[in-house]
Amino acid sequence: MTSYIRKPKDFISGAIFLVVGVGALILLQDYQFGTARRMGPAYFPAILAAMLSCFAVVLIWRSLGGTREAMESVPMKPALLILGGALLFALLIRPAGLVLAVVPMVFLGSLANTPFRWQVALPTGIVLALGSAAIFAYGLGQPIPVLGYWFGN
Amino acid sequence: MTDLFMNLEIGFLTAVSANALLYCFIGCLLGTLIGVLPGLGPSATIAMLLPITFGLDPTASLIMLAGIYYGAQYGGSTTAILVNLPGEASSVVTAIDGYQMARQGRAGLALITAALGSFFAGTVATLLIATMAPSLAKAALQFGAPEYFSLMVLGLVVSVVLAHGSLIKALAMICLGLLLGLIGTDVTSGTERLTFRIFELSDGLDIVAVAIGLFGLGEIILNLSVEAEKRTAFAKAITGLLPTRKDLKQIFGPVVRGTAVGSALGILPGGGAMLASFVSYAVEKKVSREPERFGKGAIEGVAGPESANNAGSQTSFVPMLTLGIPSNVVMALMIGAMIIHGIQPGPSVMTDQPELFWGLIVSMWIGNLMLVILNLPLIGLWVRLLTIPYRFLFPAIMVFCCIGAFSMNNSSFDIYVVVVFGFLGYLFKKLDCEAAPFILGLILGPMIEEYLRRSMLLSRGDPTIFISRPMSAVMLGLAAIAILSVAIPAVRRARDDALLEE
């Protein structure tokens, strides 16, 4: 399938832009367009979405010609682990609190690094958890739960 | 002239209070501390530290932000010089000769040159802002909706012209940014647009959370996805800190020229500051009698661009403060911070809140001064900080990013935004799509729509209003020229050379 696509980077970015542009145009059907004189909520976004779609088509069109370019690999493992860690933090911060949200996040995130050693990841997490609790919650007085409502706070 | 001194006096009264000095100092320290970490440019540093300032009163918060800004920028130069890891496009140039100097054991001299050059540039640029801002704000008050609209278009276009790589991609990124910027409640009709019925989105996407995702987490993922990349730190002892008289003589010319170039380019709405260091480097190479020394540790190659960069980042406050138009990502974040404090950036800030306005301008200068004082004794510490292995560094950055995002509204929702844009940031980088035009679009989206609406209401739906008003026509003309200059291949090649010269 890649044989027609000479510039995979242009093709993929074009495809993403096209999906967003067309998707926005479809979603905007639910809102009022209004007139040029009295623009409704959908007027300007629709112009932008249309422009975005046009640029996307040009990108896709151009990706089919010219010299062949290589696509570098886009490893998903670090992305999933780092973002998964952040997600875990978001889910845990209220119920478990800062300390117990940081440790698993750091642990999960550290799996993205090679070589992974839990002997490094675990202490790093604990130090960061205690350190950030000291700096942000106590030092700067920010309203971050150090221990969450699971602990009756 | 008397006005100038009166205004600066108001500024000094605000900025020299013990409180303000303290916040400026903390800002500088934190900014340098985080900014010096490899892989964290000024944008990421500021995005991460912004939430800390939200609890302060507006003046103190902006003063601290200015401190963070300069600290982050200086920290970025330090990393560029010591480990050849430029955190942002503007310090790419510094890395060329700065790193060579460091390898020759002249790292101390390079760092001092950067600090002194920046301080000189900052002083000149501060005076320039103080003299120019009032007249510019007066001019800005004459601006109607069409002029604002055209100015924003010009700003966005210039940001594209300065971006690397494909023009079409950059234009698409602007549209994407503008479009996502419109998510949330439409001010005029009160309709919630494109929110997917998510309550938290009714206020729109938070630009700080988006920036933390794009520049903070996105960058970590990118770094970790590069297999076994060696991040060798610079362990050599730093000697020869103080410049000799010969050195001073050598850097004087470049610093002055760099300051002039940077001040002029920084005023342009649309990210001229970034180009400043490139232009200055090119100028220095041209005027030098021994251009072959450049790239091999020429001190002029550090002095000129660093001064230009600092002058530019200083004067880029002018369009931000007087017109409310950000010229780069950092300014976009500053506008975001001002809006959170209930200040609408624009020409009225100067008349309505003179303490804030002049206090900020003076504290910029104090921030610069503090950087010099702070960094001379601390250079050794920053160097040691650079030897922290990445396996400890990136978890710490993750923690800062998440806590920063959470503490903005005390809600996990902003972390979800960070996660989504962290992924997008990674993807954009891999696809060679630049994030800067996207962020500018994001913050300008609602503003540009509002001015478009007002203009069209004014002209009763006739779009020719944008070319029948002279000021607006000139700005759109400039925007068209800028686009054409990039679109024409010959010019384009020259631009690519200038931007990619490493």
Short mmCIF file of C-alpha atoms in Angstrom, two decimals, chain B residues 10-360:
data_model
loop_
_atom_site.label_atom_id
_atom_site.label_comp_id
_atom_site.label_asym_id
_atom_site.label_seq_id
_atom_site.Cartn_x
_atom_site.Cartn_y
_atom_site.Cartn_z
CA ILE B 10 6.39 54.25 39.00
CA GLY B 11 7.96 51.06 37.77
CA PHE B 12 10.86 51.19 40.19
CA LEU B 13 8.53 51.90 43.11
CA THR B 14 6.61 48.74 42.25
CA ALA B 15 9.48 46.50 41.30
CA VAL B 16 11.98 47.45 43.97
CA SER B 17 9.73 46.60 46.90
CA ALA B 18 11.10 43.76 48.96
CA ASN B 19 8.21 41.57 47.94
CA ALA B 20 8.62 42.11 44.24
CA LEU B 21 12.37 41.62 44.41
CA LEU B 22 11.85 38.36 46.23
CA TYR B 23 9.42 37.05 43.62
CA CYS B 24 11.71 38.19 40.83
CA PHE B 25 14.59 36.37 42.52
CA ILE B 26 12.59 33.17 43.07
CA GLY B 27 11.40 33.36 39.48
CA CYS B 28 14.92 33.75 38.13
CA LEU B 29 16.24 30.96 40.30
CA LEU B 30 13.46 28.50 39.45
CA GLY B 31 13.57 29.47 35.80
CA THR B 32 17.29 28.86 35.56
CA LEU B 33 17.06 25.71 37.64
CA ILE B 34 14.45 24.11 35.40
CA GLY B 35 15.62 25.77 32.20
CA VAL B 36 19.11 24.41 32.57
CA LEU B 37 17.87 20.83 32.52
CA PRO B 38 18.58 19.34 29.13
CA GLY B 39 15.56 18.86 26.93
CA LEU B 40 13.53 21.58 28.57
CA GLY B 41 13.33 24.78 26.58
CA PRO B 42 11.94 28.08 27.84
CA SER B 43 8.42 27.24 26.64
CA ALA B 44 8.30 24.00 28.61
CA THR B 45 9.88 25.61 31.65
CA ILE B 46 7.38 28.44 31.70
CA ALA B 47 4.43 26.16 31.04
CA MET B 48 5.48 24.01 33.99
CA LEU B 49 6.12 26.90 36.38
CA LEU B 50 3.14 29.07 35.41
CA PRO B 51 0.69 27.39 37.77
CA ILE B 52 2.88 28.29 40.76
CA THR B 53 2.30 31.98 40.11
CA PHE B 54 -1.48 31.78 39.99
CA GLY B 55 -1.84 32.17 43.73
CA LEU B 56 -0.06 35.55 43.80
CA ASP B 57 -1.59 38.95 43.10
CA PRO B 58 -1.41 39.98 39.43
CA THR B 59 1.59 42.31 39.71
CA ALA B 60 3.69 39.93 41.78
CA SER B 61 2.73 37.05 39.55
CA LEU B 62 3.77 38.83 36.36
CA ILE B 63 7.01 39.99 37.94
CA MET B 64 7.79 36.43 38.97
CA LEU B 65 6.89 35.26 35.49
CA ALA B 66 9.27 37.75 33.94
CA GLY B 67 11.95 36.35 36.26
CA ILE B 68 11.13 32.80 35.23
CA TYR B 69 11.23 33.87 31.60
CA TYR B 70 14.72 35.30 31.76
CA GLY B 71 15.93 32.51 33.98
CA ALA B 72 14.59 29.90 31.60
CA GLN B 73 16.17 31.61 28.66
CA TYR B 74 19.54 31.88 30.34
CA GLY B 75 19.28 28.30 31.56
CA GLY B 76 18.63 27.25 27.97
CA SER B 77 21.77 29.01 26.79
CA THR B 78 23.77 27.33 29.54
CA THR B 79 22.63 23.91 28.37
CA ALA B 80 23.35 24.83 24.77
CA ILE B 81 26.87 25.92 25.60
CA LEU B 82 27.79 23.13 28.01
CA VAL B 83 26.21 20.07 26.44
CA ASN B 84 25.30 21.20 22.94
CA LEU B 85 21.62 20.54 23.60
CA PRO B 86 19.73 23.64 22.51
CA GLY B 87 16.33 23.65 24.19
CA GLU B 88 14.82 26.00 21.65
CA ALA B 89 15.40 27.24 18.16
CA SER B 90 16.84 30.51 19.41
CA SER B 91 19.69 28.86 21.30
CA VAL B 92 20.62 26.61 18.39
CA VAL B 93 22.98 29.33 17.23
CA THR B 94 24.53 29.75 20.64
CA ALA B 95 25.31 26.07 20.69
CA ILE B 96 27.40 26.27 17.52
CA ASP B 97 30.29 28.29 18.85
CA GLY B 98 29.45 28.10 22.54
CA TYR B 99 29.88 24.34 22.67
CA GLN B 100 33.14 24.57 20.77
CA MET B 101 34.37 27.11 23.29
CA ALA B 102 33.35 24.79 26.10
CA ARG B 103 35.29 21.95 24.51
CA GLN B 104 38.33 24.16 24.41
CA GLY B 105 37.95 24.72 28.13
CA ARG B 106 36.53 28.20 27.70
CA ALA B 107 33.03 27.37 28.92
CA GLY B 108 33.26 29.91 31.70
CA LEU B 109 34.10 32.67 29.28
CA ALA B 110 31.26 31.62 26.98
CA LEU B 111 28.76 31.65 29.85
CA ILE B 112 29.97 35.03 31.08
CA THR B 113 29.82 36.45 27.60
CA ALA B 114 26.26 35.23 27.27
CA ALA B 115 25.31 36.77 30.61
CA LEU B 116 27.01 40.12 30.01
CA GLY B 117 25.75 40.38 26.45
CA SER B 118 22.23 39.56 27.59
CA PHE B 119 22.42 42.13 30.35
CA PHE B 120 23.57 44.87 28.02
CA ALA B 121 20.90 43.94 25.49
CA GLY B 122 18.27 43.78 28.21
CA THR B 123 19.14 47.24 29.49
CA VAL B 124 18.97 48.84 26.07
CA ALA B 125 15.78 47.02 25.19
CA THR B 126 14.14 48.03 28.47
CA LEU B 127 14.83 51.69 27.76
CA LEU B 128 13.56 51.20 24.25
CA ILE B 129 10.32 49.67 25.48
CA ALA B 130 9.84 52.44 28.00
CA THR B 131 10.23 55.10 25.33
CA MET B 132 8.24 53.37 22.64
CA ALA B 133 5.43 51.64 24.43
CA PRO B 134 3.36 54.75 25.22
CA SER B 135 3.32 56.01 21.65
CA LEU B 136 2.65 52.51 20.37
CA ALA B 137 -0.22 52.11 22.81
CA LYS B 138 -1.58 55.48 21.67
CA ALA B 139 -1.41 54.28 18.10
CA ALA B 140 -3.03 51.04 19.12
CA LEU B 141 -5.99 52.93 20.54
CA GLN B 142 -6.64 54.21 17.02
CA PHE B 143 -6.87 50.64 15.82
CA GLY B 144 -10.30 49.44 14.90
CA ALA B 145 -11.47 45.87 14.63
CA PRO B 146 -10.28 45.45 11.02
CA GLU B 147 -6.76 46.62 11.90
CA TYR B 148 -6.57 44.17 14.78
CA PHE B 149 -7.77 41.37 12.59
CA SER B 150 -5.18 42.12 9.94
CA LEU B 151 -2.44 42.51 12.52
CA MET B 152 -3.23 39.08 13.93
CA VAL B 153 -3.23 37.58 10.46
CA LEU B 154 0.15 39.20 9.89
CA GLY B 155 1.46 37.86 13.20
CA LEU B 156 0.33 34.34 12.40
CA VAL B 157 1.76 34.48 8.91
CA VAL B 158 5.12 35.71 10.16
CA SER B 159 5.21 32.85 12.66
CA VAL B 160 4.74 30.48 9.73
CA VAL B 161 7.42 32.10 7.66
CA LEU B 162 9.84 31.63 10.51
CA ALA B 163 8.89 28.01 11.09
CA HIS B 164 11.10 25.36 9.60
CA GLY B 165 9.95 23.05 6.89
CA SER B 166 6.78 22.88 4.89
CA LEU B 167 4.69 26.01 4.46
CA ILE B 168 1.49 24.07 3.93
CA LYS B 169 1.99 22.10 7.13
CA ALA B 170 2.61 25.27 9.11
CA LEU B 171 -0.50 26.90 7.65
CA ALA B 172 -2.49 23.79 8.50
CA MET B 173 -1.10 23.87 12.03
CA ILE B 174 -2.30 27.48 12.39
CA CYS B 175 -5.79 26.54 11.22
CA LEU B 176 -5.80 23.58 13.58
CA GLY B 177 -4.73 25.82 16.45
CA LEU B 178 -7.32 28.48 15.66
CA LEU B 179 -10.01 25.83 15.33
CA LEU B 180 -9.18 24.14 18.63
CA GLY B 181 -8.94 27.60 20.20
CA LEU B 182 -12.61 28.11 19.40
CA ILE B 183 -13.65 25.10 21.45
CA GLY B 184 -15.83 26.28 24.29
CA THR B 185 -18.49 28.90 24.76
CA ASP B 186 -18.98 31.33 21.89
CA VAL B 187 -18.89 34.77 23.53
CA THR B 188 -21.43 36.38 21.24
CA SER B 189 -24.16 33.78 21.18
CA GLY B 190 -23.40 31.90 24.38
CA THR B 191 -23.51 28.63 22.46
CA GLU B 192 -21.12 25.90 23.51
CA ARG B 193 -19.19 24.78 20.49
CA LEU B 194 -17.35 21.52 19.82
CA THR B 195 -17.24 20.67 23.51
CA PHE B 196 -18.55 17.11 23.09
CA ARG B 197 -20.76 17.91 26.10
CA ILE B 198 -17.69 17.89 28.33
CA PHE B 199 -18.36 20.42 31.05
CA GLU B 200 -14.70 21.37 31.57
CA LEU B 201 -14.36 22.29 27.90
CA SER B 202 -16.98 25.04 28.09
CA ASP B 203 -14.18 27.43 29.07
CA GLY B 204 -12.06 26.22 26.19
CA LEU B 205 -8.81 24.28 26.17
CA ASP B 206 -6.36 25.58 28.71
CA ILE B 207 -3.35 26.87 26.82
CA VAL B 208 -0.98 26.10 29.69
CA ALA B 209 -2.12 22.48 29.86
CA VAL B 210 -1.73 22.19 26.10
CA ALA B 211 1.77 23.67 26.29
CA ILE B 212 2.77 21.35 29.14
CA GLY B 213 1.62 18.41 27.04
CA LEU B 214 3.26 19.51 23.80
CA PHE B 215 6.58 20.69 25.20
CA GLY B 216 6.86 18.78 28.47
CA LEU B 217 5.58 15.23 28.03
CA GLY B 218 5.88 15.27 24.24
CA GLU B 219 9.55 16.03 24.53
CA ILE B 220 10.15 13.23 27.06
CA ILE B 221 8.50 10.68 24.81
CA LEU B 222 10.55 11.90 21.89
CA ASN B 223 13.77 11.60 23.88
CA LEU B 224 12.94 8.11 25.11
CA SER B 225 11.92 6.94 21.67
CA VAL B 226 15.41 7.59 20.39
CA GLU B 227 17.19 4.33 21.01
CA ALA B 228 20.20 4.50 23.35
CA GLU B 229 20.94 8.12 22.61
CA LYS B 230 23.92 9.16 24.60
CA ARG B 231 23.36 12.23 26.68
CA THR B 232 26.89 12.86 27.68
CA ALA B 233 27.21 15.64 30.16
CA PHE B 234 30.06 18.04 30.22
CA ALA B 235 32.21 17.18 33.18
CA LYS B 236 35.27 19.31 32.50
CA ALA B 237 36.10 21.85 35.14
CA ILE B 238 35.24 25.40 34.30
CA THR B 239 38.14 27.76 34.33
CA GLY B 240 38.81 31.28 33.18
CA LEU B 241 35.53 32.81 34.22
CA LEU B 242 36.51 36.44 34.02
CA PRO B 243 36.97 37.94 30.57
CA THR B 244 40.20 39.75 29.86
CA ARG B 245 40.29 43.25 28.44
CA LYS B 246 40.98 41.74 25.04
CA ASP B 247 37.87 39.57 25.34
CA LEU B 248 35.75 42.54 26.30
CA LYS B 249 37.02 44.45 23.31
CA GLN B 250 36.23 41.49 21.11
CA ILE B 251 32.65 41.10 22.30
CA PHE B 252 31.71 44.79 22.41
CA GLY B 253 30.93 45.15 18.72
CA PRO B 254 28.92 41.93 18.41
CA VAL B 255 26.92 42.77 21.54
CA VAL B 256 25.96 46.21 20.24
CA ARG B 257 25.07 44.92 16.79
CA GLY B 258 23.19 41.98 18.25
CA THR B 259 21.20 44.28 20.49
CA ALA B 260 20.20 46.45 17.54
CA VAL B 261 19.18 43.48 15.42
CA GLY B 262 17.28 41.82 18.26
CA SER B 263 15.43 44.95 19.38
CA ALA B 264 14.22 45.65 15.87
CA LEU B 265 13.11 42.11 15.12
CA GLY B 266 11.50 41.52 18.51
CA ILE B 267 8.98 44.32 18.02
CA LEU B 268 7.47 42.63 15.00
CA PRO B 269 4.42 40.65 15.96
CA GLY B 270 5.06 37.07 14.95
CA GLY B 271 8.17 35.67 16.51
CA GLY B 272 10.92 37.93 15.25
CA ALA B 273 12.89 37.24 18.41
CA MET B 274 13.59 33.72 17.25
CA LEU B 275 15.05 34.94 14.00
CA ALA B 276 17.15 37.55 15.80
CA SER B 277 19.87 35.14 16.87
CA PHE B 278 20.15 33.69 13.37
CA VAL B 279 20.36 37.11 11.76
CA SER B 280 22.92 38.28 14.30
CA TYR B 281 25.08 35.23 13.70
CA ALA B 282 24.98 35.85 9.98
CA VAL B 283 25.86 39.53 10.51
CA GLU B 284 28.82 38.70 12.74
CA LYS B 285 30.14 36.17 10.30
CA LYS B 286 29.85 38.73 7.53
CA VAL B 287 31.60 41.59 9.31
CA SER B 288 34.30 39.39 10.83
CA ARG B 289 37.76 39.60 9.33
CA GLU B 290 38.25 35.91 10.03
CA PRO B 291 34.92 34.26 9.21
CA GLU B 292 36.59 30.85 9.19
CA ARG B 293 36.82 30.99 12.98
CA PHE B 294 33.03 30.72 13.23
CA GLY B 295 31.88 27.26 14.14
CA LYS B 296 35.20 26.62 15.86
CA GLY B 297 34.63 28.53 19.05
CA ALA B 298 34.44 32.17 18.00
CA ILE B 299 33.43 34.30 20.96
CA GLU B 300 31.59 36.70 18.64
CA GLY B 301 29.35 33.80 17.67
CA VAL B 302 28.16 33.63 21.27
CA ALA B 303 28.11 37.33 22.12
CA GLY B 304 26.11 38.55 19.12
CA PRO B 305 23.33 35.96 19.00
CA GLU B 306 22.88 35.88 22.78
CA SER B 307 22.48 39.67 22.90
CA ALA B 308 20.15 39.61 19.92
CA ASN B 309 18.09 36.86 21.46
CA ASN B 310 17.72 38.66 24.74
CA ALA B 311 16.98 42.04 23.18
CA GLY B 312 14.42 40.38 20.97
CA SER B 313 12.71 38.52 23.76
CA GLN B 314 12.57 41.75 25.72
CA THR B 315 11.09 43.87 22.96
CA SER B 316 8.64 41.13 22.09
CA PHE B 317 6.84 42.27 25.23
CA VAL B 318 5.89 45.41 23.29
CA PRO B 319 3.31 43.87 20.94
CA MET B 320 2.12 41.69 23.82
CA LEU B 321 1.60 44.51 26.32
CA THR B 322 0.33 47.22 23.98
CA LEU B 323 -1.63 45.23 21.42
CA GLY B 324 -2.36 42.04 23.30
CA ILE B 325 -0.85 40.05 20.46
CA PRO B 326 1.64 37.32 21.31
CA SER B 327 4.68 37.05 19.09
CA ASN B 328 5.82 33.67 20.32
CA VAL B 329 4.79 30.76 22.47
CA VAL B 330 6.13 32.31 25.65
CA MET B 331 4.19 35.51 25.07
CA ALA B 332 1.09 33.44 24.40
CA LEU B 333 1.57 31.83 27.80
CA MET B 334 2.05 35.25 29.42
CA ILE B 335 -1.21 36.44 27.88
CA GLY B 336 -2.85 33.30 29.21
CA ALA B 337 -1.54 34.14 32.67
CA MET B 338 -2.75 37.74 32.45
CA ILE B 339 -6.22 36.63 31.41
CA ILE B 340 -6.34 34.26 34.36
CA HIS B 341 -5.70 37.28 36.58
CA GLY B 342 -8.50 39.16 34.88
CA ILE B 343 -6.24 41.50 32.90
CA GLN B 344 -7.07 41.85 29.25
CA PRO B 345 -3.75 42.65 27.54
CA GLY B 346 -4.02 45.62 25.24
CA PRO B 347 -3.42 49.35 24.99
CA SER B 348 -5.52 50.10 28.07
CA VAL B 349 -3.30 48.17 30.48
CA MET B 350 -0.84 51.04 30.51
CA THR B 351 -3.39 53.67 31.46
CA ASP B 352 -5.59 51.52 33.69
CA GLN B 353 -2.85 49.72 35.58
CA PRO B 354 0.33 51.81 35.34
CA GLU B 355 1.88 50.06 38.36
CA LEU B 356 1.51 46.69 36.73
CA PHE B 357 2.71 47.86 33.34
CA TRP B 358 5.75 49.84 34.44
CA GLY B 359 6.46 47.48 37.28
CA LEU B 360 6.70 44.66 34.78
#
